């Protein structure tokens, strides 16, 4: 859902609540015209996103922008996956405006848009106190790895038999395995990933048991999602994709419970931070297959 409607959203304050102690801030629906301002905010916050990365999230999301006059001073996106699940992401308030309730206002707007869906997000240390106050609970840690791969032959020797590049005809099988792993239908996201990057498959016999995607993002390229039955399969998928990008700056966001963090660090992708995966609202249906997620499409999209 791309929100091109920029009418003002009259949620500013609840009846009886004191207005913000600053110039009036309007919340408006986000469209392409706000992306330069959003990009400036994310750069100021030290985030690596390019305009294209913002545009990709917006194309899947309903976004809200806090405007002081014409200046973007806050952002948030609610990305729905069907009627049962959503992520909230790109939550940023300009450094000079923090601590005055604007983050909460943006989150309230996103949560209203989220409706009855289960809502997930990845919290930074800055965001954690706000999300806890809003009723989110931590589920696990996400480790952000990035860097340039080590070239040592011994480290690069994981066999990648069973791997091949995905073709258009594989899309349904990829979407099925993704849904088995996560319990949600992410076809709109997967279409975008296939359009903007490349996908690779792992076959065992005739069965597709996992896949991985590679695309440009931020300072370089990102590998994710990676979906597989076990860590060994995930390493095979990652190795196949890594081997195609010697010398490139790569990023992988991996859930700590998957156990791949030390392996990624040994390959030269240092752990540089991460976040806490949090959830709120009704639980989505439990995943149905042995497959699980070993790398995120991004911290915004899960
Ligand atoms: C996270 C962020 C959006 C919060 O925005 P903000 O406008 O400062 O938040 P608010 O002023 O609305 O604060 C909301 C609540 O969280 C609390 N809070 C915010 N930051 C806090 C902190 N560091 N420690 C403790 N409590 C904090 C506030 O006390 C407030 O509680 P209240 O509503 O009960 O009074 C902002 O710090 C930011 O942009 N950080 C950089 C980007 C980032 O990391 N974003 C989060 C991505 S997951």
mmCIF file of C-alpha atoms and ligand atoms in Angstrom:
data_model
loop_
_atom_site.group_PDB
_atom_site.id
_atom_site.type_symbol
_atom_site.label_atom_id
_atom_site.label_comp_id
_atom_site.label_asym_id
_atom_site.label_seq_id
_atom_site.Cartn_x
_atom_site.Cartn_y
_atom_site.Cartn_z
ATOM 1 C CA UNK A 1 0.000 0.000 0.000
ATOM 2 C CA UNK A 2 1.580 3.252 -1.049
ATOM 3 C CA UNK A 3 0.068 6.158 0.763
ATOM 4 C CA UNK A 4 -0.127 9.072 -1.600
ATOM 5 C CA UNK A 5 -2.705 10.864 0.516
ATOM 6 C CA UNK A 6 -1.096 13.753 2.338
ATOM 7 C CA UNK A 7 -4.154 15.144 4.126
ATOM 8 C CA UNK A 8 -3.429 16.077 7.692
ATOM 9 C CA UNK A 9 -4.127 13.371 10.214
ATOM 10 C CA UNK A 10 -5.961 14.862 13.148
ATOM 11 C CA UNK A 11 -4.519 12.780 15.909
ATOM 12 C CA UNK A 12 -2.352 15.459 17.438
ATOM 13 C CA UNK A 13 -3.535 15.258 21.007
ATOM 14 C CA UNK A 14 -6.223 13.431 22.890
ATOM 15 C CA UNK A 15 -9.084 15.521 24.384
ATOM 16 C CA UNK A 16 -7.916 17.141 27.590
ATOM 17 C CA UNK A 17 -4.262 16.394 26.836
ATOM 18 C CA UNK A 18 -1.784 19.294 26.822
ATOM 19 C CA UNK A 19 -0.427 20.216 23.388
ATOM 20 C CA UNK A 20 3.298 19.781 22.749
ATOM 21 C CA UNK A 21 5.388 22.583 24.217
ATOM 22 C CA UNK A 22 6.743 23.492 20.798
ATOM 23 C CA UNK A 23 5.566 24.787 17.439
ATOM 24 C CA UNK A 24 2.628 22.724 16.203
ATOM 25 C CA UNK A 25 3.727 19.499 14.551
ATOM 26 C CA UNK A 26 1.455 17.954 11.926
ATOM 27 C CA UNK A 27 1.344 14.232 11.202
ATOM 28 C CA UNK A 28 0.675 13.561 7.528
ATOM 29 C CA UNK A 29 0.531 10.419 5.417
ATOM 30 C CA UNK A 30 3.913 9.702 3.861
ATOM 31 C CA UNK A 31 4.465 9.850 0.114
ATOM 32 C CA UNK A 32 7.459 10.091 -2.210
ATOM 33 C CA UNK A 33 7.716 13.857 -1.649
ATOM 34 C CA UNK A 34 8.795 13.227 1.964
ATOM 35 C CA UNK A 35 11.617 10.838 1.173
ATOM 36 C CA UNK A 36 14.395 13.438 0.897
ATOM 37 C CA UNK A 37 13.519 14.697 4.376
ATOM 38 C CA UNK A 38 13.201 11.147 5.699
ATOM 39 C CA UNK A 39 16.590 10.287 4.218
ATOM 40 C CA UNK A 40 18.163 13.299 5.939
ATOM 41 C CA UNK A 41 16.760 12.132 9.289
ATOM 42 C CA UNK A 42 17.993 8.556 8.860
ATOM 43 C CA UNK A 43 21.472 9.801 7.883
ATOM 44 C CA UNK A 44 21.549 12.065 10.937
ATOM 45 C CA UNK A 45 20.629 9.021 13.056
ATOM 46 C CA UNK A 46 23.596 7.140 11.532
ATOM 47 C CA UNK A 47 21.468 4.733 9.499
ATOM 48 C CA UNK A 48 22.853 3.615 6.109
ATOM 49 C CA UNK A 49 19.609 3.690 4.075
ATOM 50 C CA UNK A 50 19.651 5.119 0.544
ATOM 51 C CA UNK A 51 16.627 6.879 -0.952
ATOM 52 C CA UNK A 52 15.899 3.633 -2.834
ATOM 53 C CA UNK A 53 15.787 1.719 0.466
ATOM 54 C CA UNK A 54 13.238 4.179 1.859
ATOM 55 C CA UNK A 55 11.219 3.965 -1.362
ATOM 56 C CA UNK A 56 11.147 0.178 -1.170
ATOM 57 C CA UNK A 57 9.785 0.225 2.390
ATOM 58 C CA UNK A 58 7.243 2.924 1.484
ATOM 59 C CA UNK A 59 6.001 0.903 -1.494
ATOM 60 C CA UNK A 60 4.960 -1.853 0.957
ATOM 61 C CA UNK A 61 3.809 0.384 3.794
ATOM 62 C CA UNK A 62 1.543 3.023 5.203
ATOM 63 C CA UNK A 63 3.843 5.739 6.487
ATOM 64 C CA UNK A 64 3.421 8.818 8.692
ATOM 65 C CA UNK A 65 5.584 11.916 8.660
ATOM 66 C CA UNK A 66 5.863 14.570 11.369
ATOM 67 C CA UNK A 67 6.200 17.997 9.760
ATOM 68 C CA UNK A 68 7.295 21.222 11.385
ATOM 69 C CA UNK A 69 6.334 23.631 8.614
ATOM 70 C CA UNK A 70 7.784 21.904 5.559
ATOM 71 C CA UNK A 71 10.563 20.155 7.455
ATOM 72 C CA UNK A 72 10.407 16.423 8.156
ATOM 73 C CA UNK A 73 11.095 15.976 11.875
ATOM 74 C CA UNK A 74 9.771 12.453 12.394
ATOM 75 C CA UNK A 75 8.989 9.250 10.503
ATOM 76 C CA UNK A 76 7.310 5.896 11.025
ATOM 77 C CA UNK A 77 6.153 3.096 8.688
ATOM 78 C CA UNK A 78 3.579 0.355 9.257
ATOM 79 C CA UNK A 79 4.161 -2.514 6.830
ATOM 80 C CA UNK A 80 1.201 -4.933 6.673
ATOM 81 C CA UNK A 81 1.570 -8.548 5.582
ATOM 82 C CA UNK A 82 -2.050 -9.508 4.989
ATOM 83 C CA UNK A 83 -4.671 -8.830 7.645
ATOM 84 C CA UNK A 84 -2.983 -10.683 10.506
ATOM 85 C CA UNK A 85 0.554 -9.343 10.734
ATOM 86 C CA UNK A 86 2.577 -6.124 10.366
ATOM 87 C CA UNK A 87 5.926 -4.615 11.200
ATOM 88 C CA UNK A 88 6.473 -1.070 12.463
ATOM 89 C CA UNK A 89 9.730 0.417 11.283
ATOM 90 C CA UNK A 90 11.736 3.519 10.320
ATOM 91 C CA UNK A 91 10.850 5.195 13.651
ATOM 92 C CA UNK A 92 12.982 8.326 13.819
ATOM 93 C CA UNK A 93 12.591 11.701 15.528
ATOM 94 C CA UNK A 94 14.990 14.572 14.745
ATOM 95 C CA UNK A 95 17.618 14.786 17.483
ATOM 96 C CA UNK A 96 16.550 18.318 18.456
ATOM 97 C CA UNK A 97 12.919 17.219 18.918
ATOM 98 C CA UNK A 98 13.410 14.101 21.057
ATOM 99 C CA UNK A 99 12.017 13.617 24.533
ATOM 100 C CA UNK A 100 8.869 15.696 23.883
ATOM 101 C CA UNK A 101 6.393 12.974 23.008
ATOM 102 C CA UNK A 102 6.771 12.980 19.228
ATOM 103 C CA UNK A 103 8.047 9.381 19.068
ATOM 104 C CA UNK A 104 5.009 8.228 21.015
ATOM 105 C CA UNK A 105 2.674 10.190 18.716
ATOM 106 C CA UNK A 106 4.198 8.578 15.637
ATOM 107 C CA UNK A 107 3.957 5.129 17.234
ATOM 108 C CA UNK A 108 0.325 5.730 18.212
ATOM 109 C CA UNK A 109 -0.481 6.575 14.567
ATOM 110 C CA UNK A 110 1.332 3.463 13.319
ATOM 111 C CA UNK A 111 -0.381 1.226 15.891
ATOM 112 C CA UNK A 112 -3.786 2.576 14.913
ATOM 113 C CA UNK A 113 -2.991 1.764 11.279
ATOM 114 C CA UNK A 114 -1.829 -1.682 12.391
ATOM 115 C CA UNK A 115 -5.294 -2.357 13.819
ATOM 116 C CA UNK A 116 -5.785 -5.870 15.195
ATOM 117 C CA UNK A 117 -2.721 -7.338 13.490
ATOM 118 C CA UNK A 118 0.119 -8.893 15.426
ATOM 119 C CA UNK A 119 2.835 -6.238 15.330
ATOM 120 C CA UNK A 120 6.590 -6.858 15.349
ATOM 121 C CA UNK A 121 9.579 -4.547 15.285
ATOM 122 C CA UNK A 122 13.314 -4.560 15.900
ATOM 123 C CA UNK A 123 14.202 -2.108 18.653
ATOM 124 C CA UNK A 124 17.371 -0.066 18.927
ATOM 125 C CA UNK A 125 18.574 0.869 22.414
ATOM 126 C CA UNK A 126 16.991 4.309 21.826
ATOM 127 C CA UNK A 127 13.611 2.844 20.917
ATOM 128 C CA UNK A 128 13.404 0.088 23.554
ATOM 129 C CA UNK A 129 11.984 2.170 26.471
ATOM 130 C CA UNK A 130 9.273 3.664 24.249
ATOM 131 C CA UNK A 131 8.231 0.267 22.855
ATOM 132 C CA UNK A 132 8.147 -1.324 26.314
ATOM 133 C CA UNK A 133 5.865 1.472 27.486
ATOM 134 C CA UNK A 134 3.599 0.742 24.529
ATOM 135 C CA UNK A 135 3.292 -2.930 25.527
ATOM 136 C CA UNK A 136 5.841 -4.563 23.218
ATOM 137 C CA UNK A 137 7.754 -7.523 24.667
ATOM 138 C CA UNK A 138 11.182 -8.753 23.570
ATOM 139 C CA UNK A 139 11.389 -12.181 21.916
ATOM 140 C CA UNK A 140 15.038 -12.552 20.827
ATOM 141 C CA UNK A 141 18.142 -10.675 19.761
ATOM 142 C CA UNK A 142 19.104 -9.764 16.187
ATOM 143 C CA UNK A 143 22.839 -9.567 15.378
ATOM 144 C CA UNK A 144 23.931 -7.168 12.629
ATOM 145 C CA UNK A 145 27.039 -8.395 10.794
ATOM 146 C CA UNK A 146 28.806 -6.512 8.057
ATOM 147 C CA UNK A 147 32.129 -6.001 6.319
ATOM 148 C CA UNK A 148 34.187 -7.399 3.470
ATOM 149 C CA UNK A 149 34.596 -11.163 3.347
ATOM 150 C CA UNK A 150 37.919 -12.706 4.250
ATOM 151 C CA UNK A 151 39.530 -14.218 1.206
ATOM 152 C CA UNK A 152 41.205 -17.216 2.968
ATOM 153 C CA UNK A 153 40.684 -20.358 0.923
ATOM 154 C CA UNK A 154 40.091 -22.506 4.026
ATOM 155 C CA UNK A 155 37.240 -20.296 5.183
ATOM 156 C CA UNK A 156 35.741 -20.129 1.729
ATOM 157 C CA UNK A 157 35.573 -23.896 1.302
ATOM 158 C CA UNK A 158 31.962 -24.629 2.325
ATOM 159 C CA UNK A 159 30.576 -26.833 -0.470
ATOM 160 C CA UNK A 160 27.674 -25.218 -2.280
ATOM 161 C CA UNK A 161 26.342 -28.268 -4.131
ATOM 162 C CA UNK A 162 22.565 -28.184 -4.516
ATOM 163 C CA UNK A 163 22.621 -24.399 -5.020
ATOM 164 C CA UNK A 164 21.328 -22.669 -8.122
ATOM 165 C CA UNK A 165 19.953 -19.258 -9.099
ATOM 166 C CA UNK A 166 16.175 -19.002 -8.859
ATOM 167 C CA UNK A 167 14.016 -18.434 -11.940
ATOM 168 C CA UNK A 168 10.532 -16.951 -12.274
ATOM 169 C CA UNK A 169 9.011 -20.445 -12.180
ATOM 170 C CA UNK A 170 10.465 -21.031 -8.690
ATOM 171 C CA UNK A 171 8.572 -18.126 -7.131
ATOM 172 C CA UNK A 172 5.659 -20.166 -5.772
ATOM 173 C CA UNK A 173 7.989 -22.673 -4.115
ATOM 174 C CA UNK A 174 10.008 -19.823 -2.573
ATOM 175 C CA UNK A 175 6.853 -18.136 -1.254
ATOM 176 C CA UNK A 176 5.661 -21.477 0.182
ATOM 177 C CA UNK A 177 8.884 -22.167 2.048
ATOM 178 C CA UNK A 178 8.960 -18.584 3.313
ATOM 179 C CA UNK A 179 5.411 -18.961 4.649
ATOM 180 C CA UNK A 180 6.278 -22.289 6.290
ATOM 181 C CA UNK A 181 9.179 -20.621 8.093
ATOM 182 C CA UNK A 182 7.412 -17.454 9.243
ATOM 183 C CA UNK A 183 3.710 -18.285 9.280
ATOM 184 C CA UNK A 184 2.890 -15.248 7.100
ATOM 185 C CA UNK A 185 2.435 -14.555 3.401
ATOM 186 C CA UNK A 186 5.238 -12.225 2.255
ATOM 187 C CA UNK A 187 4.667 -12.469 -1.520
ATOM 188 C CA UNK A 188 4.620 -8.673 -2.159
ATOM 189 C CA UNK A 189 7.989 -8.357 -0.410
ATOM 190 C CA UNK A 190 9.392 -11.417 -2.186
ATOM 191 C CA UNK A 191 8.322 -10.007 -5.579
ATOM 192 C CA UNK A 192 10.205 -6.800 -4.802
ATOM 193 C CA UNK A 193 13.297 -8.698 -3.677
ATOM 194 C CA UNK A 194 13.243 -10.767 -6.871
ATOM 195 C CA UNK A 195 12.900 -7.569 -8.951
ATOM 196 C CA UNK A 196 15.584 -5.565 -7.177
ATOM 197 C CA UNK A 197 18.089 -8.346 -6.459
ATOM 198 C CA UNK A 198 18.828 -12.012 -7.037
ATOM 199 C CA UNK A 199 17.523 -15.123 -5.344
ATOM 200 C CA UNK A 200 19.220 -18.512 -5.010
ATOM 201 C CA UNK A 201 17.770 -21.902 -4.088
ATOM 202 C CA UNK A 202 19.016 -24.943 -2.233
ATOM 203 C CA UNK A 203 17.668 -28.245 -3.559
ATOM 204 C CA UNK A 204 17.845 -31.629 -1.897
ATOM 205 C CA UNK A 205 16.757 -34.144 -4.530
ATOM 206 C CA UNK A 206 13.769 -32.543 -6.232
ATOM 207 C CA UNK A 207 12.751 -30.559 -3.163
ATOM 208 C CA UNK A 208 13.589 -26.900 -2.575
ATOM 209 C CA UNK A 209 14.648 -26.776 1.094
ATOM 210 C CA UNK A 210 15.827 -23.182 1.346
ATOM 211 C CA UNK A 211 16.510 -19.915 -0.402
ATOM 212 C CA UNK A 212 18.474 -16.716 -0.010
ATOM 213 C CA UNK A 213 18.275 -13.247 -1.549
ATOM 214 C CA UNK A 214 20.975 -10.688 -2.320
ATOM 215 C CA UNK A 215 20.344 -7.018 -3.134
ATOM 216 C CA UNK A 216 21.851 -3.575 -2.874
ATOM 217 C CA UNK A 217 21.183 -1.811 0.398
ATOM 218 C CA UNK A 218 22.790 1.002 2.360
ATOM 219 C CA UNK A 219 26.581 1.065 2.082
ATOM 220 C CA UNK A 220 26.789 -2.086 -0.037
ATOM 221 C CA UNK A 221 24.705 -5.221 -0.362
ATOM 222 C CA UNK A 222 22.586 -7.270 2.006
ATOM 223 C CA UNK A 223 22.039 -11.025 2.085
ATOM 224 C CA UNK A 224 18.573 -11.832 3.383
ATOM 225 C CA UNK A 225 16.133 -13.355 3.787
ATOM 226 C CA UNK A 226 17.865 -16.688 4.236
ATOM 227 C CA UNK A 227 15.378 -19.462 4.955
ATOM 228 C CA UNK A 228 16.522 -23.057 5.549
ATOM 229 C CA UNK A 229 15.826 -26.128 7.696
ATOM 230 C CA UNK A 230 19.043 -25.910 9.715
ATOM 231 C CA UNK A 231 22.247 -23.873 10.190
ATOM 232 C CA UNK A 232 24.280 -26.078 7.819
ATOM 233 C CA UNK A 233 21.851 -25.420 4.974
ATOM 234 C CA UNK A 234 21.817 -21.716 5.821
ATOM 235 C CA UNK A 235 25.637 -21.643 5.642
ATOM 236 C CA UNK A 236 25.487 -23.304 2.226
ATOM 237 C CA UNK A 237 23.063 -20.655 0.954
ATOM 238 C CA UNK A 238 25.066 -17.792 2.463
ATOM 239 C CA UNK A 239 28.342 -19.202 1.076
ATOM 240 C CA UNK A 240 26.906 -19.488 -2.430
ATOM 241 C CA UNK A 241 25.758 -15.871 -2.373
ATOM 242 C CA UNK A 242 28.937 -14.614 -0.671
ATOM 243 C CA UNK A 243 31.140 -16.367 -3.233
ATOM 244 C CA UNK A 244 29.506 -14.275 -5.968
ATOM 245 C CA UNK A 245 30.505 -11.024 -4.245
ATOM 246 C CA UNK A 246 34.235 -11.129 -3.406
ATOM 247 C CA UNK A 247 35.431 -7.721 -2.213
ATOM 248 C CA UNK A 248 31.908 -6.355 -1.759
ATOM 249 C CA UNK A 249 30.681 -4.725 1.462
ATOM 250 C CA UNK A 250 28.067 -7.203 2.715
ATOM 251 C CA UNK A 251 25.551 -7.062 5.531
ATOM 252 C CA UNK A 252 23.631 -9.923 7.198
ATOM 253 C CA UNK A 253 21.089 -9.441 10.035
ATOM 254 C CA UNK A 254 20.744 -12.800 11.744
ATOM 255 C CA UNK A 255 18.544 -13.925 14.676
ATOM 256 C CA UNK A 256 20.798 -14.925 17.583
ATOM 257 C CA UNK A 257 18.932 -18.253 18.176
ATOM 258 C CA UNK A 258 19.949 -19.398 14.647
ATOM 259 C CA UNK A 259 23.535 -19.687 15.889
ATOM 260 C CA UNK A 260 25.243 -18.271 12.765
ATOM 261 C CA UNK A 261 26.752 -15.211 14.414
ATOM 262 C CA UNK A 262 30.236 -16.698 15.193
ATOM 263 C CA UNK A 263 30.461 -18.200 11.692
ATOM 264 C CA UNK A 264 29.637 -14.872 10.051
ATOM 265 C CA UNK A 265 32.245 -13.099 12.205
ATOM 266 C CA UNK A 266 34.873 -15.720 11.282
ATOM 267 C CA UNK A 267 34.139 -15.058 7.603
ATOM 268 C CA UNK A 268 34.985 -11.399 8.063
ATOM 269 C CA UNK A 269 31.529 -9.934 8.690
ATOM 270 C CA UNK A 270 32.025 -8.382 12.118
ATOM 271 C CA UNK A 271 29.117 -8.008 14.526
ATOM 272 C CA UNK A 272 28.532 -4.261 14.711
ATOM 273 C CA UNK A 273 25.332 -4.119 16.757
ATOM 274 C CA UNK A 274 21.812 -5.286 16.279
ATOM 275 C CA UNK A 275 18.555 -4.945 18.105
ATOM 276 C CA UNK A 276 15.855 -6.633 20.113
ATOM 277 C CA UNK A 277 12.999 -8.294 18.220
ATOM 278 C CA UNK A 278 9.737 -7.333 19.943
ATOM 279 C CA UNK A 279 6.085 -8.195 19.481
ATOM 280 C CA UNK A 280 2.656 -6.981 20.551
ATOM 281 C CA UNK A 281 -0.879 -8.148 19.898
ATOM 282 C CA UNK A 282 -2.374 -11.484 18.878
ATOM 283 C CA UNK A 283 0.098 -14.223 17.895
ATOM 284 C CA UNK A 284 0.177 -15.221 14.239
ATOM 285 C CA UNK A 285 -0.403 -18.902 13.321
ATOM 286 C CA UNK A 286 2.592 -21.066 14.259
ATOM 287 C CA UNK A 287 4.935 -21.822 11.350
ATOM 288 C CA UNK A 288 4.097 -25.153 9.716
ATOM 289 C CA UNK A 289 7.397 -26.371 8.312
ATOM 290 C CA UNK A 290 10.881 -27.273 9.536
ATOM 291 C CA UNK A 291 12.222 -24.164 7.751
ATOM 292 C CA UNK A 292 13.260 -21.132 9.808
ATOM 293 C CA UNK A 293 14.700 -17.679 9.225
ATOM 294 C CA UNK A 294 18.497 -17.324 9.425
ATOM 295 C CA UNK A 295 18.700 -13.803 7.971
ATOM 296 C CA UNK A 296 16.269 -10.897 7.736
ATOM 297 C CA UNK A 297 15.320 -9.061 4.555
ATOM 298 C CA UNK A 298 16.069 -6.012 6.714
ATOM 299 C CA UNK A 299 15.524 -4.903 10.275
ATOM 300 C CA UNK A 300 12.532 -2.898 9.004
ATOM 301 C CA UNK A 301 10.766 -5.725 7.204
ATOM 302 C CA UNK A 302 11.810 -8.804 9.190
HETATM 303 C C1 LIG B 1 13.398 6.311 19.671
HETATM 304 C C2 LIG B 1 12.938 7.713 19.351
HETATM 305 C C3 LIG B 1 12.121 7.683 18.072
HETATM 306 C C4 LIG B 1 12.058 8.208 20.513
HETATM 307 O O1 LIG B 1 11.500 9.445 20.124
HETATM 308 P P1 LIG B 1 11.116 10.585 21.189
HETATM 309 O O2 LIG B 1 10.339 11.626 20.494
HETATM 310 O O3 LIG B 1 12.316 11.021 21.929
HETATM 311 O O4 LIG B 1 10.176 9.741 22.179
HETATM 312 P P2 LIG B 1 9.113 10.356 23.171
HETATM 313 O O5 LIG B 1 9.552 11.712 23.608
HETATM 314 O O6 LIG B 1 7.768 10.262 22.528
HETATM 315 O O7 LIG B 1 9.174 9.345 24.354
HETATM 316 C C5 LIG B 1 8.242 8.301 24.454
HETATM 317 C C6 LIG B 1 8.349 7.625 25.778
HETATM 318 O O8 LIG B 1 9.560 6.875 25.869
HETATM 319 C C7 LIG B 1 10.340 7.343 26.940
HETATM 320 N N1 LIG B 1 11.717 7.376 26.488
HETATM 321 C C8 LIG B 1 12.171 7.811 25.304
HETATM 322 N N2 LIG B 1 13.510 7.667 25.251
HETATM 323 C C9 LIG B 1 13.867 7.151 26.446
HETATM 324 C C10 LIG B 1 15.107 6.767 27.015
HETATM 325 N N3 LIG B 1 16.275 6.887 26.343
HETATM 326 N N4 LIG B 1 15.120 6.238 28.265
HETATM 327 C C11 LIG B 1 13.954 6.095 28.954
HETATM 328 N N5 LIG B 1 12.766 6.441 28.471
HETATM 329 C C12 LIG B 1 12.723 6.955 27.223
HETATM 330 C C13 LIG B 1 9.858 8.726 27.265
HETATM 331 O O9 LIG B 1 10.037 9.020 28.617
HETATM 332 C C14 LIG B 1 8.397 8.656 26.910
HETATM 333 O O10 LIG B 1 7.626 8.078 27.927
HETATM 334 P P3 LIG B 1 6.197 8.725 28.312
HETATM 335 O O11 LIG B 1 5.420 8.818 27.027
HETATM 336 O O12 LIG B 1 5.620 7.765 29.291
HETATM 337 O O13 LIG B 1 6.526 10.057 28.867
HETATM 338 C C15 LIG B 1 14.140 8.672 19.196
HETATM 339 O O14 LIG B 1 14.959 8.563 20.335
HETATM 340 C C16 LIG B 1 14.996 8.443 17.973
HETATM 341 O O15 LIG B 1 14.673 8.874 16.879
HETATM 342 N N6 LIG B 1 16.143 7.736 18.133
HETATM 343 C C17 LIG B 1 17.074 7.503 17.002
HETATM 344 C C18 LIG B 1 16.509 6.542 15.979
HETATM 345 C C19 LIG B 1 16.105 5.217 16.623
HETATM 346 O O16 LIG B 1 16.903 4.511 17.235
HETATM 347 N N7 LIG B 1 14.822 4.863 16.449
HETATM 348 C C20 LIG B 1 14.245 3.648 16.991
HETATM 349 C C21 LIG B 1 14.324 2.604 15.974
HETATM 350 S S1 LIG B 1 13.760 1.040 16.583
#
